[in-house]
CSV table of C-alpha atoms in Angstrom, one decimal:
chain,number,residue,atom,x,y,z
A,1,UNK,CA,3.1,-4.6,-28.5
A,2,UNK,CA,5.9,-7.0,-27.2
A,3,UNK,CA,7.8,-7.0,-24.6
A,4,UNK,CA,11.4,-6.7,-25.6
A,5,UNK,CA,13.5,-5.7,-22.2
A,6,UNK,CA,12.9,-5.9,-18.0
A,7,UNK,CA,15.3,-4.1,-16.0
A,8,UNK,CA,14.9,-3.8,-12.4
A,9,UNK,CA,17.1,-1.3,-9.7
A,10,UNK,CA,16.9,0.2,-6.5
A,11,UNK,CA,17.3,3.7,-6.7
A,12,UNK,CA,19.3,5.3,-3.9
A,13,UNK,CA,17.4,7.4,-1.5
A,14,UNK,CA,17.2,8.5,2.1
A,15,UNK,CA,14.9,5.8,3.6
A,16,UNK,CA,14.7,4.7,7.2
A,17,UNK,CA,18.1,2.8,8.0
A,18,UNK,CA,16.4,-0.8,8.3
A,19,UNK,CA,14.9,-3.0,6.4
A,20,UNK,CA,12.9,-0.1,4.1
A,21,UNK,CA,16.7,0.0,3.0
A,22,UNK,CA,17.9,-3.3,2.8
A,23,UNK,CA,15.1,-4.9,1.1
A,24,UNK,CA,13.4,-1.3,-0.5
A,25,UNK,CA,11.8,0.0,-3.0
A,26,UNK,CA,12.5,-1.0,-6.5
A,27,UNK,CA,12.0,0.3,-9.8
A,28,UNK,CA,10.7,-1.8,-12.8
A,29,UNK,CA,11.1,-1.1,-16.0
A,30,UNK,CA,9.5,-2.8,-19.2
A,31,UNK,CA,10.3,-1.8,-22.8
A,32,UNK,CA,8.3,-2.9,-26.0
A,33,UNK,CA,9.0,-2.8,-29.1
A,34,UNK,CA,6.9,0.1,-30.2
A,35,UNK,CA,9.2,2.5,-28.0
A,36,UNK,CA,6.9,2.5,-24.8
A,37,UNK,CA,8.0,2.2,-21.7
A,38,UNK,CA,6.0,0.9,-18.5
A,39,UNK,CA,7.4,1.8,-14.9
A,40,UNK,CA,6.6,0.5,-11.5
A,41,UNK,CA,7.5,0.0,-8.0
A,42,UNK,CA,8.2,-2.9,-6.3
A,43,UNK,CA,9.6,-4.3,-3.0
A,44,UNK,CA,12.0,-6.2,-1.9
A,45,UNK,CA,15.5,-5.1,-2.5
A,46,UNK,CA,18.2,-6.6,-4.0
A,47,UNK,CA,16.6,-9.8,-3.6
A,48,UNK,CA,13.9,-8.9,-5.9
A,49,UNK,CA,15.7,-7.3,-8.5
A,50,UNK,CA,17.2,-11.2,-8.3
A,51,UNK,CA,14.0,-13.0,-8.7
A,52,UNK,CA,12.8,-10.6,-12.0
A,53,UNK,CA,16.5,-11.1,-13.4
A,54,UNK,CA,16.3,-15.1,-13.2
A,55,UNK,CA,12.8,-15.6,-12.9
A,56,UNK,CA,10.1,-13.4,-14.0
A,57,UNK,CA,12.0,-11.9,-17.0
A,58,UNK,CA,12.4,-14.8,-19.1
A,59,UNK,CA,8.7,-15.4,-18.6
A,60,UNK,CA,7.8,-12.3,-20.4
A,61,UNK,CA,10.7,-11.4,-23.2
A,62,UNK,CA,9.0,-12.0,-26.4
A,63,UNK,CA,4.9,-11.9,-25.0
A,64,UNK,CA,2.5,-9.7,-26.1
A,65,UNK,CA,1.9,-7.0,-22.8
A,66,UNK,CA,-1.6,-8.0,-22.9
A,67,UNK,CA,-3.4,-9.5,-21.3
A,68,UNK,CA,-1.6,-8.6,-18.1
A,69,UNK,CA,-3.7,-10.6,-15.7
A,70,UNK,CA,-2.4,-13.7,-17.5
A,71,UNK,CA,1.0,-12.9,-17.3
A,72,UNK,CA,0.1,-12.4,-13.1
A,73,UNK,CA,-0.6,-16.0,-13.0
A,74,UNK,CA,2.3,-17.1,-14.9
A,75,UNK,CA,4.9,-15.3,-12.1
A,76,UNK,CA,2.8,-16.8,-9.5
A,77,UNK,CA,2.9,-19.8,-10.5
A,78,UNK,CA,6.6,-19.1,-11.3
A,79,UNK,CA,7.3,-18.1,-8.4
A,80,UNK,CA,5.4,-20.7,-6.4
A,81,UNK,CA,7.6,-22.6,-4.8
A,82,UNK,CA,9.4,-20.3,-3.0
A,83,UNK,CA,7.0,-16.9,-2.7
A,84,UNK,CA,3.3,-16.7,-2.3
A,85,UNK,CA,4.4,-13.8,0.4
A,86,UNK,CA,6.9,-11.5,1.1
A,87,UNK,CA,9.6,-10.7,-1.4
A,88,UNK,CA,8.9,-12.9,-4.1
A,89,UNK,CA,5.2,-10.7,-4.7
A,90,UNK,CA,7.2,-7.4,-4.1
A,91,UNK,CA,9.2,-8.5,-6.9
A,92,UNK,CA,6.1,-9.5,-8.4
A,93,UNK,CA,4.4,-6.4,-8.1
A,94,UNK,CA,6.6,-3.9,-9.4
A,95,UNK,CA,6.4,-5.8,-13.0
A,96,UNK,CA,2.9,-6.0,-12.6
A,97,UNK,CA,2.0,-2.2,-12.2
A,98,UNK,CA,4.9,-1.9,-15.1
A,99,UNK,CA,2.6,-3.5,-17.1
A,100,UNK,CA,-0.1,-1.5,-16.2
A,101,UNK,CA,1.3,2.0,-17.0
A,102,UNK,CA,2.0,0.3,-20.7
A,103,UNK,CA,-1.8,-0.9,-21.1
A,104,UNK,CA,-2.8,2.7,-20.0
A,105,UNK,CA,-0.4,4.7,-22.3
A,106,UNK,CA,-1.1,2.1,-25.0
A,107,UNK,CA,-4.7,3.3,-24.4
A,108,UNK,CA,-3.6,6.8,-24.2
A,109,UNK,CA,-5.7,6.5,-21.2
A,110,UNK,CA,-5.2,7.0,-17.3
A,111,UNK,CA,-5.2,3.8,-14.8
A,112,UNK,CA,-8.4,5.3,-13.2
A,113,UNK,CA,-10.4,5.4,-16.5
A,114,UNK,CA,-9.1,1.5,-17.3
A,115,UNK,CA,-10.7,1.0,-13.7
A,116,UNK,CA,-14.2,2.9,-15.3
A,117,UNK,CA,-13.4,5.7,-13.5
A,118,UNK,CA,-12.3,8.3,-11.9
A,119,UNK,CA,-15.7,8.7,-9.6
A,120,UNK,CA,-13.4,10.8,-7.4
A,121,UNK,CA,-11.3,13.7,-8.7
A,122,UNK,CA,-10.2,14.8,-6.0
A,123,UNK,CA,-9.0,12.8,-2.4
A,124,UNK,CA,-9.1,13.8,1.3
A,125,UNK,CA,-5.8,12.3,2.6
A,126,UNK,CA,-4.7,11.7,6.0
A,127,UNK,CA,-0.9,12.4,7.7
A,128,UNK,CA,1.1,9.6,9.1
A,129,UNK,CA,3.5,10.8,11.6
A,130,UNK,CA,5.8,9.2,14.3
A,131,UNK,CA,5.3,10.1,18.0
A,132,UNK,CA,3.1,13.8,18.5
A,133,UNK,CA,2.2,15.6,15.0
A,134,UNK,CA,4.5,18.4,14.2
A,135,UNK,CA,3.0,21.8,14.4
A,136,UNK,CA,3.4,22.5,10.7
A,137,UNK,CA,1.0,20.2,9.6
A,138,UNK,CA,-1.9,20.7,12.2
A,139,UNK,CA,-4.7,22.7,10.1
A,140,UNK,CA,-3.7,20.9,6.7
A,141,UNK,CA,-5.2,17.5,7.0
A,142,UNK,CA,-8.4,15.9,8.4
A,143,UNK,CA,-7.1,13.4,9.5
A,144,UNK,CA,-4.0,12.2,11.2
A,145,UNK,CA,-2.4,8.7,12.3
A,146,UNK,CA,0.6,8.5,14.9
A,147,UNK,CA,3.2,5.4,14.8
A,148,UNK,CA,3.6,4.0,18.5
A,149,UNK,CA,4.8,0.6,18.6
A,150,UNK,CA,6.3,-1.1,21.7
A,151,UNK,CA,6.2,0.8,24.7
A,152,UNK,CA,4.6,1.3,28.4
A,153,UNK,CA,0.4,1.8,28.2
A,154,UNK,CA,0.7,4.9,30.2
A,155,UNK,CA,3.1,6.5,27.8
A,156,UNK,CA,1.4,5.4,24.7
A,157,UNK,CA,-1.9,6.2,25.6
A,158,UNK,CA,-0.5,9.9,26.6
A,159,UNK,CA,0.8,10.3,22.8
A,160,UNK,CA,-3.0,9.4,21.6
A,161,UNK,CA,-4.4,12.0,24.2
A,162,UNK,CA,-1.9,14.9,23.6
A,163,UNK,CA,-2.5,14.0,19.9
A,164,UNK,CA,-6.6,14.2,20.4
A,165,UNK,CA,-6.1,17.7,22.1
A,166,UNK,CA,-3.9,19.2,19.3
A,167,UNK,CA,-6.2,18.1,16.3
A,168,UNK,CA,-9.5,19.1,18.3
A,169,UNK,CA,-12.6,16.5,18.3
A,170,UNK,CA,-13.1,16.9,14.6
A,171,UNK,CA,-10.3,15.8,12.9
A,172,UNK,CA,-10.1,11.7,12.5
A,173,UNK,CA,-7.0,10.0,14.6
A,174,UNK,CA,-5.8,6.6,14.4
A,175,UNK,CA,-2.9,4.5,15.9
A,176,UNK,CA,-0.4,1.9,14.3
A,177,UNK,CA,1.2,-0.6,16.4
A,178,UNK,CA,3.8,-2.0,14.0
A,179,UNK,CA,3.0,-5.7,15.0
A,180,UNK,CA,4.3,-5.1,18.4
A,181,UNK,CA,1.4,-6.0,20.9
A,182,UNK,CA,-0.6,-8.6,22.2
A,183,UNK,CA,-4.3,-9.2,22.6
A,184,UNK,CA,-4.4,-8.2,26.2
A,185,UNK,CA,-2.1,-5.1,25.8
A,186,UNK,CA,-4.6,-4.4,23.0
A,187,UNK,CA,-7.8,-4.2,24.7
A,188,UNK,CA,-6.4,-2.4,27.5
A,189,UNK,CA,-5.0,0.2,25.3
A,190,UNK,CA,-8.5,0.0,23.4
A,191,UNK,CA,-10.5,0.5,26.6
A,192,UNK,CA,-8.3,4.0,28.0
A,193,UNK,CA,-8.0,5.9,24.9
A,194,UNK,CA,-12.0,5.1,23.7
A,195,UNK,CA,-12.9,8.6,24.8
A,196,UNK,CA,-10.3,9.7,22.3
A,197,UNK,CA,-12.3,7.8,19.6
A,198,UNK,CA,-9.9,6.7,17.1
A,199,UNK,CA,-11.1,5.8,14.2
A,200,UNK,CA,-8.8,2.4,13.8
A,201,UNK,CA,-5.7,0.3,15.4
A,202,UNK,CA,-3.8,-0.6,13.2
A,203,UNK,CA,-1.6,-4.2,12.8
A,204,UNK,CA,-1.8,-4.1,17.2
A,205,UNK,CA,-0.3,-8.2,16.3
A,206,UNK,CA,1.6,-10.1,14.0
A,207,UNK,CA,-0.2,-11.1,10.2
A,208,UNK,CA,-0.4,-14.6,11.0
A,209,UNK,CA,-1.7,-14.3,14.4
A,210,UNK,CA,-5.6,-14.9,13.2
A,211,UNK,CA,-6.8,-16.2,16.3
A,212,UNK,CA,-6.1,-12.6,18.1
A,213,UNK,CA,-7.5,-10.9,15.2
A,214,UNK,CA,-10.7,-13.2,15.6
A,215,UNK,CA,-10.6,-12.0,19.5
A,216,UNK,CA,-10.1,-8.3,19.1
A,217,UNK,CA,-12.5,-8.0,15.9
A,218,UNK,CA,-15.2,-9.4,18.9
A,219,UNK,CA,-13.7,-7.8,22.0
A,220,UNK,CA,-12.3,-4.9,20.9
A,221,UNK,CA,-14.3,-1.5,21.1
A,222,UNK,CA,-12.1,0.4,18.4
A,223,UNK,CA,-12.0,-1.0,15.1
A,224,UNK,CA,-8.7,-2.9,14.2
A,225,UNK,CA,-7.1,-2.4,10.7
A,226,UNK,CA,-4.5,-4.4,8.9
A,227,UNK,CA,-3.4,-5.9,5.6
A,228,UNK,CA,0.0,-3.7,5.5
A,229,UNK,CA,2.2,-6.7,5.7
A,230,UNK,CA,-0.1,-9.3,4.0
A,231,UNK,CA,-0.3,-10.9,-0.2
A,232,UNK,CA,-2.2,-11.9,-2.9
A,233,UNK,CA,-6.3,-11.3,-2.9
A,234,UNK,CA,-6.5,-14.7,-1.8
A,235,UNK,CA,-4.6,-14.1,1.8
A,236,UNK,CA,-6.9,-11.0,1.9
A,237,UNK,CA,-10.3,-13.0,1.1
A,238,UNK,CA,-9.6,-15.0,4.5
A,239,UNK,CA,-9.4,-11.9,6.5
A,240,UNK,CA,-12.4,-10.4,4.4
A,241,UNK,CA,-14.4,-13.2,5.0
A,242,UNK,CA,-13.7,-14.2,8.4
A,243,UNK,CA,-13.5,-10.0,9.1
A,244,UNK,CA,-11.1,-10.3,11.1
A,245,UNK,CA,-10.5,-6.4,10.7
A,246,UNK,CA,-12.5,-3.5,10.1
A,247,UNK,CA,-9.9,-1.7,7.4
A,248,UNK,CA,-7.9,-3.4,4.9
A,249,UNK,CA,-4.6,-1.9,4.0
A,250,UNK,CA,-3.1,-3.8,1.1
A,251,UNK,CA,0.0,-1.7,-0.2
A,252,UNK,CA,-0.3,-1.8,-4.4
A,253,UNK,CA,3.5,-2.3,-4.7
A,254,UNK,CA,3.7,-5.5,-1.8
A,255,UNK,CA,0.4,-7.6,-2.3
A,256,UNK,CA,0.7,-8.2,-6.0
A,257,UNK,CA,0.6,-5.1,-7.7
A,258,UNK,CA,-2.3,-3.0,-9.2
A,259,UNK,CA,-4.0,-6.9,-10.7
A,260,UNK,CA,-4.6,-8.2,-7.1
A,261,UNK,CA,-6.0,-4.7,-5.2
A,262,UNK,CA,-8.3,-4.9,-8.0
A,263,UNK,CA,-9.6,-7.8,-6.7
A,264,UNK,CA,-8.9,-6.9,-3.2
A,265,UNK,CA,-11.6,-4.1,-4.0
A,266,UNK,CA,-13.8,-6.7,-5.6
A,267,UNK,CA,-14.0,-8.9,-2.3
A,268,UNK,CA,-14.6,-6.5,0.2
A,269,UNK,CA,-17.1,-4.9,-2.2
A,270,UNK,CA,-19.2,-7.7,-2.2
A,271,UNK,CA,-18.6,-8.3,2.0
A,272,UNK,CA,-19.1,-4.8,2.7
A,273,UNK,CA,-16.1,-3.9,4.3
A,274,UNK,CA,-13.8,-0.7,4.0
A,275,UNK,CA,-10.5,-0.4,1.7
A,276,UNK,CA,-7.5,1.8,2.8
A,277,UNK,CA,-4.5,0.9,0.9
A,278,UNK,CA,-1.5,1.8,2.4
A,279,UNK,CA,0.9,4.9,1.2
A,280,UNK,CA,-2.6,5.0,-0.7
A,281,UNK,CA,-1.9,8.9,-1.6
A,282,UNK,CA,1.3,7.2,-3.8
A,283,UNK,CA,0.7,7.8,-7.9
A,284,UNK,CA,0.3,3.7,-7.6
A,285,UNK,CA,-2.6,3.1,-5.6
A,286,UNK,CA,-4.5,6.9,-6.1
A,287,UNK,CA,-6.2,5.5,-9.3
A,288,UNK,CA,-8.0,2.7,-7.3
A,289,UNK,CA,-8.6,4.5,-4.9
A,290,UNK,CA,-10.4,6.8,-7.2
A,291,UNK,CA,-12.1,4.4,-9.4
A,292,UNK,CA,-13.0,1.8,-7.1
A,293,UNK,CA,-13.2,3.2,-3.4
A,294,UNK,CA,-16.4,4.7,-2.5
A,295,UNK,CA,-15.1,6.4,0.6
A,296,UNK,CA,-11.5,7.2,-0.2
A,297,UNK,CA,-9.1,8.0,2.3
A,298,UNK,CA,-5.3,8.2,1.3
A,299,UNK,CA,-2.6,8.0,3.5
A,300,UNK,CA,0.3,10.3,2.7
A,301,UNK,CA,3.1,8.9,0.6
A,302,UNK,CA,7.0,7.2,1.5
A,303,UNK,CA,9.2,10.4,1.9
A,304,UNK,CA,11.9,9.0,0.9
A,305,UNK,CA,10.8,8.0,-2.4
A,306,UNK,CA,12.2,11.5,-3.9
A,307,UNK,CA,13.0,9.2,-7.7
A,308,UNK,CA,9.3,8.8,-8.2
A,309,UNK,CA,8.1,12.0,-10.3
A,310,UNK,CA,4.8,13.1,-11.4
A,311,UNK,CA,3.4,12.7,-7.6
A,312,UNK,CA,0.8,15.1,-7.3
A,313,UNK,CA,1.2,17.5,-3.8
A,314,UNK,CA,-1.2,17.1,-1.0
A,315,UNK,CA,-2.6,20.5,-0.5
A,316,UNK,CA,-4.5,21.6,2.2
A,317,UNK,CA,-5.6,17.9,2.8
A,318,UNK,CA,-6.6,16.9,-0.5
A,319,UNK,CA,-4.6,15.4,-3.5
A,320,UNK,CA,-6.0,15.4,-7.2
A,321,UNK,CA,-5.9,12.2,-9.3
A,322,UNK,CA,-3.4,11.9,-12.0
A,323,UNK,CA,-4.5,12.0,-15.5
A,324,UNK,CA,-2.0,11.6,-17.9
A,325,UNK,CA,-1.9,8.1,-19.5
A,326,UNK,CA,-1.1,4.9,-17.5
A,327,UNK,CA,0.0,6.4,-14.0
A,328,UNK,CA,1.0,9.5,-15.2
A,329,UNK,CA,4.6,8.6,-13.3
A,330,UNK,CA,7.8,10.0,-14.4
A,331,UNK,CA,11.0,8.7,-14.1
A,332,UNK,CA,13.9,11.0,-14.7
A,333,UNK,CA,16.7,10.0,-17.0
A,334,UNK,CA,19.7,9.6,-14.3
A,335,UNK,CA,17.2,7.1,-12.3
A,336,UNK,CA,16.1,5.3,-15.6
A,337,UNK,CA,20.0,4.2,-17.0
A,338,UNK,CA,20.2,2.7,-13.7
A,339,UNK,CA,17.4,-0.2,-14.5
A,340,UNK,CA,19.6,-1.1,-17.6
């Protein structure tokens, strides 16, 4: 099965007017010549659809689509001198699952069973909402996480409390800072909201600031999470090994595609320590997550993303794992002419 076409677009939707729009969500196509088509999701924009038109593409036109992990190395090492983070591995990543979904419908099999899997039919999920949780979706998860950011301590740690008395002491409750604190601001925040007992803070300082990580992962009496806005298994096996957080959040369509969070899983397997992809309840990540996570927790998908079909509903707190070959993701017609 070759590889005979690469197209790459970014689908119009109604996503957040900043850089989720600017430098969003792209679509990756890969045709063969056996008629099969391979879709995935990348980052990066414009910019990436860029880098697979003059870069990754005329690495692959003509190969075989296996074995894909080979073909990860070659765009790395492509892409080397001017990627190893940011948009040159979204761009990488949305080829990457591409080639995925062909080795699973090649297989006539689903991503999770590639992965040996699915130990999990079936995933709790957990709501990600900005500033207090709207009343409509109180009772249907188990667990919520509220977006703060910048902002007085008083006020934020209000919104944490409010949030704790509106999901009652059962339901788990996390925070996200959006890279916007510091290590002090951190452990004060950490210190008045303990009796709320979140369950994670989440990116509280920038990626590259390790030496905070390294204080709060001592000082810090809530566990910190991160990994959003970080690449590649090997940036990831520094934070694993160092543990400089508690949760790992690689996002399957950012860090390298569906090759590196396989490996991702792999390191913090043999380290210990927890894996909660981000937008893990997306059609891309839910096989892993399945397969490879032995307490899965998926965080609800990108609204916005309205072109990606077959997404299976969360219902009443729970999302089922696609079955259908390769991802099981569906891309209608309209969305598709625009890759080509």
């Amino acid at each position: 099965m070759k590889i005979i076409a690469i197209h790459a677009c970014q689908p119009p939707c109604a996503s957040p007017p900043d850089w989720r729009t600017a430098l969003g969500q792209i679509l990756v196509a890969v045709e063969t010549d056996t008629g099969l088509v391979g879709y995935g999701v990348g980052g990066g924009g414009a910019a990436a659809i860029h880098i697979i038109a003059t870069v990754l593409r005329d690495l692959l036109l003509g190969q075989e689509v296996e074995p894909v992990e080979e073909h990860w190395q070659a765009m790395y090492r492509a892409t080397l001198p001017f990627g190893r983070k940011g948009v040159a591995i979204m761009a990488l990543s949305g080829v990457d699952l591409a080639l995925w979904d062909l080795r699973g419908k090649a297989a006539q099999r689903s991503i999770a069973e590639l992965l040996d899997g699915p130990l999990h039919r079936r995933l709790p999920t957990y709501a990600t909402v900005w500033g207090d949780i709207p009343d409509a979706l109180i009772g249907q998860h188990t667990a919520f996480k509220i977006h703060l950011g910048a902002g007085h301590l008083d006020a934020l740690v209000e919104v944490v409390r409010r949030a704790r008395d509106r999901v009652g002491p059962q339901a788990a409750l996390m925070v996200d800072a959006w890279m916007k604190w510091d290590v002090p601001f951190t452990l004060r925040f950490a210190e008045r909201v303990a009796p709320c007992r979140l369950d994670w803070i989440e990116e509280p300082l920038p990626p590259d600031d390790l030496a905070g990580y390294a204080e709060l992962a001592r000082r810090a009496p809530i566990p910190i999470a991160g990994g959003e806005h970080e690449f590649t298994a090997a940036a990831f096996a520094e934070l694993i090994q160092r543990r400089l957080h508690q949760v790992l959040q690689p996002d399957v369509c950012w860090c390298g595609g569906l090759t590196e969070l396989v490996k991702i899983y792999r390191i913090a397997r043999e380290h210990g320590m927890r894996i909660c992809p981000h937008r893990g309840g997306e059609i891309w990540a839910l096989p892993a997550l399945a397969a490879l996570d032995p307490e899965p927790l998926a965080e609800s998908g990108r609204p916005w993303l309205t072109w990606v079909g077959g997404q299976p509903p969360i219902v009443a707190g729970f999302i089922d794992v696609p079955t259908a070959p390769g991802f099981g993701v569906v891309i209608a017609e309209a969305v598709w002419r625009r890759t080509r």
